[in-house]
């Protein structure tokens, strides 16, 4: 068997292969993303800093998404591939994305003109500048949907208990939070408190002890997060 392998072993080919790997490795290590920054913005803040560019009326009164920025510990990542942005064609899709990720520099379009490129230029910019840098893991549709999932708990939304639980769980490095809801008569449970548990020195987040969890007060379905 070994003899067979040896007879077919082409030194030249191996050399070229090693050379190729050595050439590509630093490139892939330096340009691959190692973490993601989920950036949200306070609309009133954006408009105070950029009064001339602030066009959105009414201005949202919740934090909205600016972007999801893939990063690398040694290098700034920007415009990593040439993959172009795909315009949303459906008004409902546009509206769903706009709800959490509005372009504050544009007025609200109508159903007739929402397809104009200017009404998606912010998303296009974010995709090209940042999204393409995590494209190997999150192709465009996934990049947008996963980013929106990260912000799925906001006042006025009707999240499910499990989505609130898992979002907080991920946000605090996979530790169990303690949710507390109050259920008014004949209504859905309303989210009132989110508890995060620490060690006594307050240096480390831990799972909230299961024996005292109040998450059961939220039931198992949709809850209300009043605006
Ligand atoms: P980046 O280009 O890295 O995504 O972020 C910086 C730029 O985003 C700044 O020029 C800032 O003005 C812009 N920006 C932040 N929020 C918005 C927004 O809602 N709409 C648009 N068009 N630009 C925004």
Coordinates of C-alpha atoms and ligand atoms in Angstrom, one line a residue:
X1 CA 0.0 0.0 0.0
X2 CA 2.8 2.4 1.1
X3 CA 4.8 1.5 -2.0
X4 CA 1.8 2.2 -4.2
X5 CA 1.4 5.6 -2.6
X6 CA 5.0 6.4 -2.9
X7 CA 5.1 5.5 -6.6
X8 CA 2.3 8.0 -7.3
X9 CA 3.6 10.7 -5.0
X10 CA 4.5 13.7 -7.3
X11 CA 7.0 15.9 -5.4
X12 CA 6.4 18.8 -7.8
X13 CA 2.7 18.7 -7.2
X14 CA 3.1 18.6 -3.4
X15 CA 5.4 21.5 -3.6
X16 CA 2.9 23.5 -5.6
X17 CA 0.1 22.6 -3.2
X18 CA 2.1 23.6 -0.1
X19 CA 3.0 26.9 -1.9
X20 CA -0.6 27.6 -2.7
X21 CA -1.7 26.9 0.9
X22 CA 1.0 29.2 2.3
X23 CA -0.1 31.9 -0.1
X24 CA -3.8 31.6 0.6
X25 CA -3.6 31.1 4.4
X26 CA -2.6 34.6 5.6
X27 CA -5.2 35.9 3.2
X28 CA -8.0 33.8 4.5
X29 CA -7.0 34.4 8.1
X30 CA -6.7 38.1 7.8
X31 CA -9.8 38.7 5.7
X32 CA -12.2 36.3 7.4
X33 CA -14.6 37.7 9.9
X34 CA -14.1 36.6 13.5
X35 CA -16.9 38.5 15.3
X36 CA -20.0 40.6 14.5
X37 CA -21.0 44.0 15.8
X38 CA -24.7 44.5 15.9
X39 CA -25.2 48.3 15.7
X40 CA -28.4 50.0 16.6
X41 CA -29.1 53.7 16.6
X42 CA -31.2 56.1 18.4
X43 CA -33.1 58.0 15.7
X44 CA -33.3 61.2 17.7
X45 CA -29.5 61.1 18.1
X46 CA -28.9 60.5 14.4
X47 CA -31.2 63.4 13.5
X48 CA -29.5 65.7 16.0
X49 CA -26.1 64.9 14.5
X50 CA -27.3 65.0 10.9
X51 CA -30.2 67.4 10.8
X52 CA -30.0 68.0 7.1
X53 CA -30.1 64.3 6.3
X54 CA -32.9 63.4 8.6
X55 CA -36.0 62.9 6.5
X56 CA -38.1 60.2 8.3
X57 CA -41.4 61.4 9.7
X58 CA -42.6 60.3 12.1
X59 CA -39.2 59.5 13.6
X60 CA -39.2 56.1 15.3
X61 CA -39.1 56.2 19.1
X62 CA -37.3 52.9 19.5
X63 CA -33.7 52.0 18.7
X64 CA -33.5 51.0 15.0
X65 CA -30.9 48.9 13.2
X66 CA -27.9 50.6 11.6
X67 CA -26.2 47.4 10.6
X68 CA -24.4 44.1 11.4
X69 CA -20.7 44.6 10.9
X70 CA -18.4 41.6 10.6
X71 CA -15.0 42.2 12.1
X72 CA -11.6 40.8 12.4
X73 CA -9.3 41.3 15.4
X74 CA -6.4 42.3 13.2
X75 CA -7.9 44.1 10.2
X76 CA -10.8 46.4 9.4
X77 CA -13.2 44.5 7.0
X78 CA -15.0 46.4 4.3
X79 CA -16.4 45.6 0.9
X80 CA -15.1 42.0 0.9
X81 CA -16.7 40.7 -2.3
X82 CA -18.4 42.2 -5.4
X83 CA -21.7 40.4 -4.8
X84 CA -24.4 42.9 -5.7
X85 CA -27.4 43.7 -3.6
X86 CA -30.8 42.2 -4.6
X87 CA -33.6 44.8 -4.5
X88 CA -36.7 43.8 -2.6
X89 CA -39.6 43.6 -5.0
X90 CA -42.5 43.0 -2.7
X91 CA -43.9 45.9 -0.6
X92 CA -44.6 43.7 2.4
X93 CA -41.0 42.5 2.5
X94 CA -39.9 46.1 2.1
X95 CA -42.1 47.2 4.9
X96 CA -41.1 44.4 7.3
X97 CA -37.4 45.3 6.9
X98 CA -38.2 49.0 7.1
X99 CA -39.9 48.5 10.4
X100 CA -36.7 47.6 12.2
X101 CA -34.1 48.9 9.8
X102 CA -35.4 52.2 8.4
X103 CA -33.3 54.6 6.4
X104 CA -33.7 57.8 8.5
X105 CA -32.2 59.8 5.6
X106 CA -35.2 59.1 3.4
X107 CA -38.9 59.9 3.6
X108 CA -41.4 57.1 3.8
X109 CA -42.1 55.9 0.2
X110 CA -45.5 54.9 -1.0
X111 CA -46.6 51.5 -2.4
X112 CA -46.2 53.1 -5.9
X113 CA -42.6 54.3 -5.5
X114 CA -41.0 52.1 -2.9
X115 CA -39.1 50.2 -5.7
X116 CA -37.0 53.3 -6.5
X117 CA -33.4 52.4 -5.8
X118 CA -33.1 55.4 -3.3
X119 CA -35.5 53.6 -1.0
X120 CA -33.1 50.7 -0.6
X121 CA -29.8 52.5 -0.9
X122 CA -29.1 52.3 2.8
X123 CA -29.5 48.5 2.8
X124 CA -27.5 48.2 -0.4
X125 CA -24.7 50.3 1.2
X126 CA -24.8 48.1 4.4
X127 CA -24.7 44.9 2.4
X128 CA -21.9 46.0 0.1
X129 CA -19.7 47.6 2.8
X130 CA -20.3 45.1 5.6
X131 CA -22.6 42.2 4.7
X132 CA -20.3 40.9 2.0
X133 CA -17.6 40.4 4.7
X134 CA -19.7 37.6 6.3
X135 CA -21.1 36.3 3.0
X136 CA -19.4 32.9 3.3
X137 CA -21.6 32.3 6.4
X138 CA -24.5 34.6 5.8
X139 CA -25.6 35.1 2.2
X140 CA -27.6 38.2 1.6
X141 CA -31.1 37.0 2.5
X142 CA -29.7 35.3 5.6
X143 CA -27.7 38.4 6.5
X144 CA -30.7 40.6 6.6
X145 CA -33.1 38.1 8.3
X146 CA -30.6 37.2 11.0
X147 CA -29.9 40.8 11.7
X148 CA -33.5 41.6 12.1
X149 CA -33.9 38.6 14.3
X150 CA -31.3 40.1 16.6
X151 CA -33.6 43.0 17.2
X152 CA -36.9 41.2 17.5
X153 CA -37.7 42.4 21.0
X154 CA -38.9 45.9 20.9
X155 CA -41.8 47.7 22.5
X156 CA -44.9 47.2 20.6
X157 CA -43.8 43.8 19.2
X158 CA -45.6 40.6 20.1
X159 CA -42.6 38.3 20.5
X160 CA -42.9 34.7 21.7
X161 CA -41.6 33.8 25.1
X162 CA -39.0 31.5 23.5
X163 CA -37.8 34.2 21.1
X164 CA -37.3 36.6 24.0
X165 CA -35.6 33.9 26.1
X166 CA -33.3 32.8 23.3
X167 CA -32.4 36.4 22.3
X168 CA -31.4 37.3 25.9
X169 CA -29.7 34.0 26.3
X170 CA -27.5 34.6 23.3
X171 CA -27.0 38.3 24.3
X172 CA -25.6 37.2 27.7
X173 CA -23.2 34.5 26.3
X174 CA -25.5 31.5 26.6
X175 CA -26.7 32.0 30.1
X176 CA -30.3 31.5 31.2
X177 CA -32.2 34.8 32.0
X178 CA -35.1 35.2 34.3
X179 CA -38.2 36.6 32.6
X180 CA -41.2 37.9 34.5
X181 CA -44.6 38.6 33.0
X182 CA -47.9 39.8 34.4
X183 CA -51.1 38.6 32.8
X184 CA -54.0 41.0 33.1
X185 CA -57.4 39.3 33.1
X186 CA -58.3 37.8 29.7
X187 CA -55.2 39.2 28.1
X188 CA -51.8 37.8 26.9
X189 CA -48.9 38.0 29.4
X190 CA -47.1 41.3 29.3
X191 CA -43.3 41.3 29.7
X192 CA -42.4 43.3 32.8
X193 CA -38.9 42.3 33.9
X194 CA -35.8 40.6 32.5
X195 CA -33.4 39.3 35.2
X196 CA -29.7 38.5 34.5
X197 CA -27.8 36.6 37.2
X198 CA -24.2 37.2 38.2
X199 CA -21.7 35.6 40.6
X200 CA -21.3 37.3 44.0
X201 CA -18.3 39.3 42.8
X202 CA -20.5 40.6 39.9
X203 CA -17.7 39.7 37.5
X204 CA -19.3 36.7 35.7
X205 CA -22.8 36.1 34.3
X206 CA -24.3 32.8 35.3
X207 CA -27.5 30.9 34.6
X208 CA -30.3 32.1 36.8
X209 CA -31.1 29.3 39.2
X210 CA -33.8 27.1 37.7
X211 CA -35.6 26.7 41.1
X212 CA -36.4 30.4 41.2
X213 CA -37.1 31.2 37.5
X214 CA -40.1 33.3 36.9
X215 CA -40.1 32.7 33.2
X216 CA -43.2 30.4 33.6
X217 CA -45.2 33.5 34.3
X218 CA -44.9 34.3 30.6
X219 CA -46.6 31.1 29.5
X220 CA -45.4 29.4 26.4
X221 CA -46.8 31.5 23.5
X222 CA -46.9 35.1 22.4
X223 CA -46.3 37.8 25.0
X224 CA -47.0 41.5 24.9
X225 CA -44.2 44.0 25.2
X226 CA -46.2 47.2 25.5
X227 CA -44.9 50.3 23.7
Ligands
LIG1 P1 -21.3 52.7 7.7 O1 -21.1 53.4 6.4 O2 -20.1 52.1 8.2 O3 -22.4 51.7 7.7 O4 -21.8 53.8 8.8 C1 -21.5 55.1 8.8 C2 -22.5 55.9 7.9 O5 -23.9 55.5 8.1 C3 -22.5 57.4 8.3 O6 -22.2 58.1 7.1 C4 -23.9 57.6 8.8 O7 -24.3 58.9 8.4 C5 -24.7 56.6 8.0 N1 -26.0 56.3 8.6 C6 -26.4 56.0 9.8 N2 -27.7 55.8 9.9 C7 -28.2 56.0 8.7 C8 -29.5 55.9 8.1 O8 -30.5 55.7 8.8 N3 -29.6 56.2 6.8 C9 -28.5 56.4 6.0 N4 -28.7 56.7 4.7 N5 -27.3 56.5 6.5 C10 -27.1 56.3 7.8

